[in-house]
Short mmCIF file of C-alpha atoms in Angstrom, two decimals:
data_model
loop_
_atom_site.label_atom_id
_atom_site.label_comp_id
_atom_site.label_asym_id
_atom_site.label_seq_id
_atom_site.Cartn_x
_atom_site.Cartn_y
_atom_site.Cartn_z
CA MET H 1 20.54 -70.97 39.74
CA SER H 2 22.36 -67.75 40.68
CA ARG H 3 20.61 -64.57 40.02
CA VAL H 4 22.99 -63.70 37.00
CA ALA H 5 22.43 -67.03 35.34
CA SER H 6 18.70 -66.88 35.82
CA TYR H 7 18.82 -63.21 34.22
CA PHE H 8 20.40 -64.47 31.21
CA SER H 9 18.30 -67.59 30.92
CA ARG H 10 15.17 -65.45 30.95
CA TYR H 11 15.58 -64.62 27.28
CA SER H 12 15.92 -67.19 24.30
CA ALA H 13 19.04 -67.54 22.25
CA LYS H 14 17.21 -66.01 19.45
CA GLU H 15 16.47 -62.88 21.43
CA TRP H 16 20.12 -62.44 22.38
CA GLN H 17 21.05 -62.87 18.87
CA GLN H 18 18.65 -60.17 17.89
CA TYR H 19 19.94 -57.78 20.55
CA PHE H 20 23.52 -58.34 19.47
CA LEU H 21 22.71 -57.61 15.95
CA SER H 22 20.75 -54.39 16.56
CA THR H 23 21.59 -50.76 16.36
CA HIS H 24 20.43 -50.52 20.12
CA PHE H 25 23.81 -52.44 20.80
CA TRP H 26 26.07 -51.30 18.08
CA GLY H 27 25.38 -47.61 18.27
CA PRO H 28 26.62 -47.36 21.77
CA VAL H 29 29.61 -49.80 20.98
CA ALA H 30 30.68 -47.14 18.28
CA ASN H 31 30.42 -44.67 21.09
CA TRP H 32 32.62 -46.56 23.41
CA GLY H 33 35.56 -45.46 21.30
CA LEU H 34 35.38 -41.90 22.96
CA PRO H 35 35.86 -42.89 26.61
CA LEU H 36 38.50 -45.45 25.79
CA ALA H 37 40.29 -42.70 23.92
CA ALA H 38 39.97 -40.50 26.82
CA LEU H 39 41.17 -43.14 29.44
CA ALA H 40 44.10 -43.85 27.08
CA ASP H 41 44.92 -40.21 27.04
CA LEU H 42 44.88 -39.89 30.84
CA LYS H 43 48.58 -41.09 30.97
CA LYS H 44 49.68 -38.90 28.16
CA ASN H 45 51.39 -35.52 27.95
CA PRO H 46 48.78 -32.92 29.36
CA ASP H 47 49.82 -30.45 26.53
CA MET H 48 47.87 -32.76 24.26
CA ILE H 49 44.61 -31.95 25.97
CA SER H 50 42.35 -29.54 24.06
CA PRO H 51 40.22 -27.48 26.45
CA ASN H 52 37.57 -26.84 23.79
CA MET H 53 37.04 -30.35 23.02
CA THR H 54 37.05 -31.50 26.69
CA GLY H 55 34.62 -28.92 27.81
CA ALA H 56 32.33 -29.83 24.94
CA LEU H 57 32.60 -33.60 25.64
CA ILE H 58 31.64 -33.07 29.49
CA VAL H 59 28.56 -31.15 28.41
CA TYR H 60 27.66 -33.64 25.56
CA SER H 61 28.26 -36.77 28.00
CA SER H 62 25.90 -35.33 30.60
CA VAL H 63 23.14 -34.49 28.25
CA PHE H 64 23.49 -37.93 26.67
CA MET H 65 23.22 -39.75 30.01
CA ARG H 66 19.71 -38.26 30.48
CA PHE H 67 18.99 -39.11 26.82
CA ALA H 68 20.07 -42.69 27.31
CA TRP H 69 17.97 -43.05 30.45
CA HIS H 70 14.87 -41.48 28.97
CA VAL H 71 14.94 -42.94 25.47
CA GLN H 72 12.43 -45.85 24.78
CA PRO H 73 13.68 -48.50 25.19
CA ARG H 74 16.19 -47.39 27.96
CA ASN H 75 19.70 -47.87 26.80
CA LEU H 76 21.94 -48.60 29.72
CA LEU H 77 25.01 -49.49 27.59
CA LEU H 78 24.78 -45.83 26.12
CA PHE H 79 24.29 -44.55 29.81
CA ALA H 80 27.46 -46.40 30.95
CA CYS H 81 29.50 -45.30 28.10
CA HIS H 82 28.56 -41.61 28.68
CA PHE H 83 29.14 -42.01 32.32
CA THR H 84 32.65 -43.21 31.95
CA ASN H 85 33.22 -40.51 29.26
CA PHE H 86 32.04 -37.80 31.57
CA SER H 87 34.40 -39.10 34.29
CA ALA H 88 37.29 -39.40 32.06
CA GLN H 89 36.80 -35.80 30.49
CA THR H 90 36.39 -34.36 33.93
CA GLY H 91 39.71 -36.01 34.88
CA GLN H 92 41.34 -34.67 31.89
CA MET H 93 39.87 -31.16 32.42
CA PHE H 94 41.35 -31.27 35.91
CA ARG H 95 44.91 -32.33 34.46
CA TYR H 96 44.65 -29.52 32.01
CA LEU H 97 43.77 -26.82 34.61
CA ASN H 98 46.52 -28.13 36.89
CA HIS H 99 49.20 -28.23 34.30
CA ASN H 100 48.23 -24.82 32.79
CA TYR H 101 47.06 -22.82 35.63
CA PHE H 102 46.69 -24.10 39.14
CA HIS H 103 49.95 -26.16 39.46
CA ILE H 104 48.57 -28.19 42.42
CA TYR H 105 50.70 -31.20 41.66
CA LYS H 106 53.33 -32.21 39.30
CA ASP H 107 51.98 -34.19 36.43
CA PRO H 108 54.15 -37.32 35.90
CA ALA H 109 53.44 -37.21 32.05
CA ALA H 110 54.32 -33.49 31.69
CA THR H 111 58.03 -33.85 31.57
CA LYS H 112 58.08 -36.12 28.57
CA ALA H 113 58.21 -34.39 25.09
CA VAL H 114 55.05 -34.01 22.96
CA LEU H 115 54.35 -36.98 20.75
CA GLN H 116 56.39 -39.34 22.92
CA MET B 1 12.18 -29.65 44.44
CA LEU B 2 15.65 -30.00 43.02
CA PRO B 3 17.04 -26.66 41.58
CA HIS B 4 17.45 -28.20 37.95
CA ARG B 5 13.75 -29.25 37.97
CA ALA B 6 12.73 -25.69 39.08
CA LEU B 7 14.87 -24.16 36.58
CA TYR B 8 13.28 -26.36 33.85
CA GLN B 9 9.81 -25.63 34.76
CA THR B 10 10.62 -21.94 34.83
CA LEU B 11 11.97 -22.14 31.39
CA CYS B 12 9.05 -24.02 30.17
CA ARG B 13 6.60 -21.45 31.56
CA VAL B 14 8.60 -18.62 30.05
CA GLY B 15 8.72 -20.49 26.73
CA ASP B 16 4.86 -21.12 26.74
CA LYS B 17 4.23 -17.51 27.56
CA VAL B 18 6.69 -15.80 25.34
CA VAL B 19 8.14 -17.92 22.62
CA TYR B 20 4.96 -19.98 21.67
CA PRO B 21 2.80 -16.88 20.66
CA ILE B 22 5.29 -15.58 18.25
CA LEU B 23 6.06 -18.93 16.64
CA PRO B 24 5.01 -19.11 13.03
CA ALA B 25 1.97 -21.38 12.32
CA PHE B 26 3.90 -24.20 10.83
CA ALA B 27 6.22 -24.48 13.92
CA LYS B 28 3.51 -24.29 16.60
CA PRO B 29 2.86 -28.09 16.56
CA ALA B 30 6.58 -28.65 17.06
CA TRP B 31 6.79 -26.90 20.28
CA ASN B 32 4.75 -29.50 22.29
CA HIS B 33 6.15 -32.45 20.36
CA ALA B 34 7.22 -35.52 22.12
CA ALA B 35 10.77 -34.88 20.56
CA GLY B 36 10.43 -31.29 20.76
CA PRO B 37 12.35 -28.40 22.34
CA LYS B 38 11.07 -29.10 25.77
CA THR B 39 12.65 -32.75 25.83
CA VAL B 40 15.97 -34.17 26.01
CA PHE B 41 15.41 -35.81 22.71
CA PHE B 42 15.82 -32.41 20.87
CA TRP B 43 18.64 -31.03 23.02
CA ALA B 44 20.82 -34.14 22.97
CA PRO B 45 21.43 -33.93 19.17
CA THR B 46 21.64 -30.10 19.54
CA ILE B 47 24.42 -30.46 22.11
CA LYS B 48 26.28 -32.72 19.81
CA TRP B 49 26.68 -29.68 17.44
CA ALA B 50 29.06 -28.42 20.30
CA LEU B 51 31.43 -31.22 19.54
CA VAL B 52 31.40 -29.99 15.92
CA GLY B 53 32.13 -26.42 17.16
CA ALA B 54 34.95 -27.60 19.41
CA GLY B 55 36.47 -29.44 16.37
CA ILE B 56 36.42 -26.48 14.27
CA ALA B 57 37.80 -24.23 16.98
CA ASP B 58 40.69 -26.91 17.36
CA LEU B 59 41.65 -26.47 13.77
CA ALA B 60 43.73 -23.64 15.05
CA ARG B 61 45.56 -25.85 17.40
CA PRO B 62 49.19 -26.86 16.25
CA ALA B 63 49.05 -30.38 14.75
CA GLU B 64 51.56 -31.87 17.16
CA LYS B 65 49.29 -31.18 19.91
CA LEU B 66 46.32 -33.17 18.81
CA SER B 67 45.34 -36.40 20.18
CA LEU B 68 45.15 -39.13 17.53
CA SER B 69 43.04 -41.53 19.54
CA GLN B 70 40.43 -39.00 20.41
CA ASN B 71 39.93 -37.84 16.69
CA LEU B 72 39.95 -41.35 15.49
CA ALA B 73 37.25 -42.29 18.03
CA LEU B 74 35.27 -39.13 16.96
CA ALA B 75 35.74 -40.02 13.30
CA ALA B 76 34.65 -43.57 13.84
CA THR B 77 31.60 -42.81 16.17
CA GLY B 78 30.41 -40.03 13.63
CA SER B 79 30.50 -42.35 10.68
CA ILE B 80 28.89 -45.25 12.42
CA TRP B 81 26.04 -43.11 13.84
CA ALA B 82 25.54 -41.26 10.55
CA ARG B 83 24.69 -44.67 8.85
CA TYR B 84 22.53 -45.78 11.91
CA CYS B 85 20.47 -42.82 11.91
CA LEU B 86 19.36 -43.46 8.32
CA VAL B 87 18.49 -47.10 9.11
CA ILE B 88 16.58 -46.74 12.29
CA THR B 89 12.78 -46.18 12.58
CA PRO B 90 11.93 -43.38 12.54
CA VAL B 91 14.95 -41.96 10.31
CA ASN B 92 16.57 -39.13 12.12
CA TYR B 93 18.02 -36.75 9.75
CA TYR B 94 18.90 -34.16 12.29
CA LEU B 95 21.14 -36.66 14.27
CA CYS B 96 22.63 -37.86 11.02
CA SER B 97 23.59 -34.39 9.87
CA VAL B 98 25.33 -33.59 13.14
CA ASN B 99 27.24 -36.88 13.06
CA VAL B 100 28.35 -36.33 9.45
CA PHE B 101 29.80 -33.15 10.68
CA VAL B 102 31.46 -34.86 13.85
CA PHE B 103 33.11 -37.44 11.41
CA LEU B 104 34.35 -34.74 9.02
CA THR B 105 35.89 -32.64 11.99
CA GLY B 106 37.50 -35.75 13.45
CA PHE B 107 38.73 -37.11 9.94
CA THR B 108 40.19 -33.64 9.17
CA GLN B 109 42.12 -33.63 12.52
CA CYS B 110 43.39 -37.10 11.76
CA CYS B 111 44.71 -36.08 8.46
CA ARG B 112 46.37 -33.04 9.97
CA ILE B 113 48.23 -35.37 12.42
CA ALA B 114 49.07 -37.76 9.74
CA ASN B 115 50.54 -35.00 7.50
CA TYR B 116 52.38 -33.76 10.57
CA ARG B 117 53.94 -37.13 11.18
CA TYR B 118 54.61 -37.62 7.60
CA ASN B 119 56.73 -34.42 7.38
CA HIS B 120 58.37 -34.78 10.77
CA PRO B 121 59.51 -38.37 10.91
CA GLU B 122 61.50 -37.79 14.23
CA ALA B 123 58.07 -37.93 16.07
CA SER B 124 57.53 -41.54 17.42
CA THR B 125 53.90 -42.86 17.53
#
């Protein structure tokens, strides 16, 4: 059996069902809205980027990466969510700084009017 | 030793010498608690208040420059986590309160966006 198949067969169907019905799973699923929203916003007009919220989310995601790693039981889904969010928000921060201050490159989404 | 480790241990030493003696008696057991101020389990929910602060600061932003997807995501995650904090063991009122506020700021921003788009129908989705 492949390693992947043997990993999944290590747990009974009932244990998998308990996992997918637990807050340990659905809490992080709720949190995934944030990185997905950020990834969608990467293509949008950089005027829509809020520096306050982006900076706060960068700090928030870095602290919660450590939290997800050290909480008992370890929550790798939450860790992955905040890792993605940290990366996406850092990208947004770079786009914001480029568009408003450094002008290193021309942002392709910048020429479109706001809200289009 | 990595610099963040050294910084953390310095802060703990300073805290133990300076902060602990001046703590009131009812707070002294909390200092060394497993979810106390020396652990990430305290600071993680505390940092989440920065999201609330950023959301309140963003109330000054013009409504056409707000991101709908981000504020919808904040409202959704705030409401779901606020509910979950009350059904997990042990109940975590601290995390619940911060998520209530995250939901409120996200929802307020969504209402501002909706109001703007209602009054300016030329703006496309």
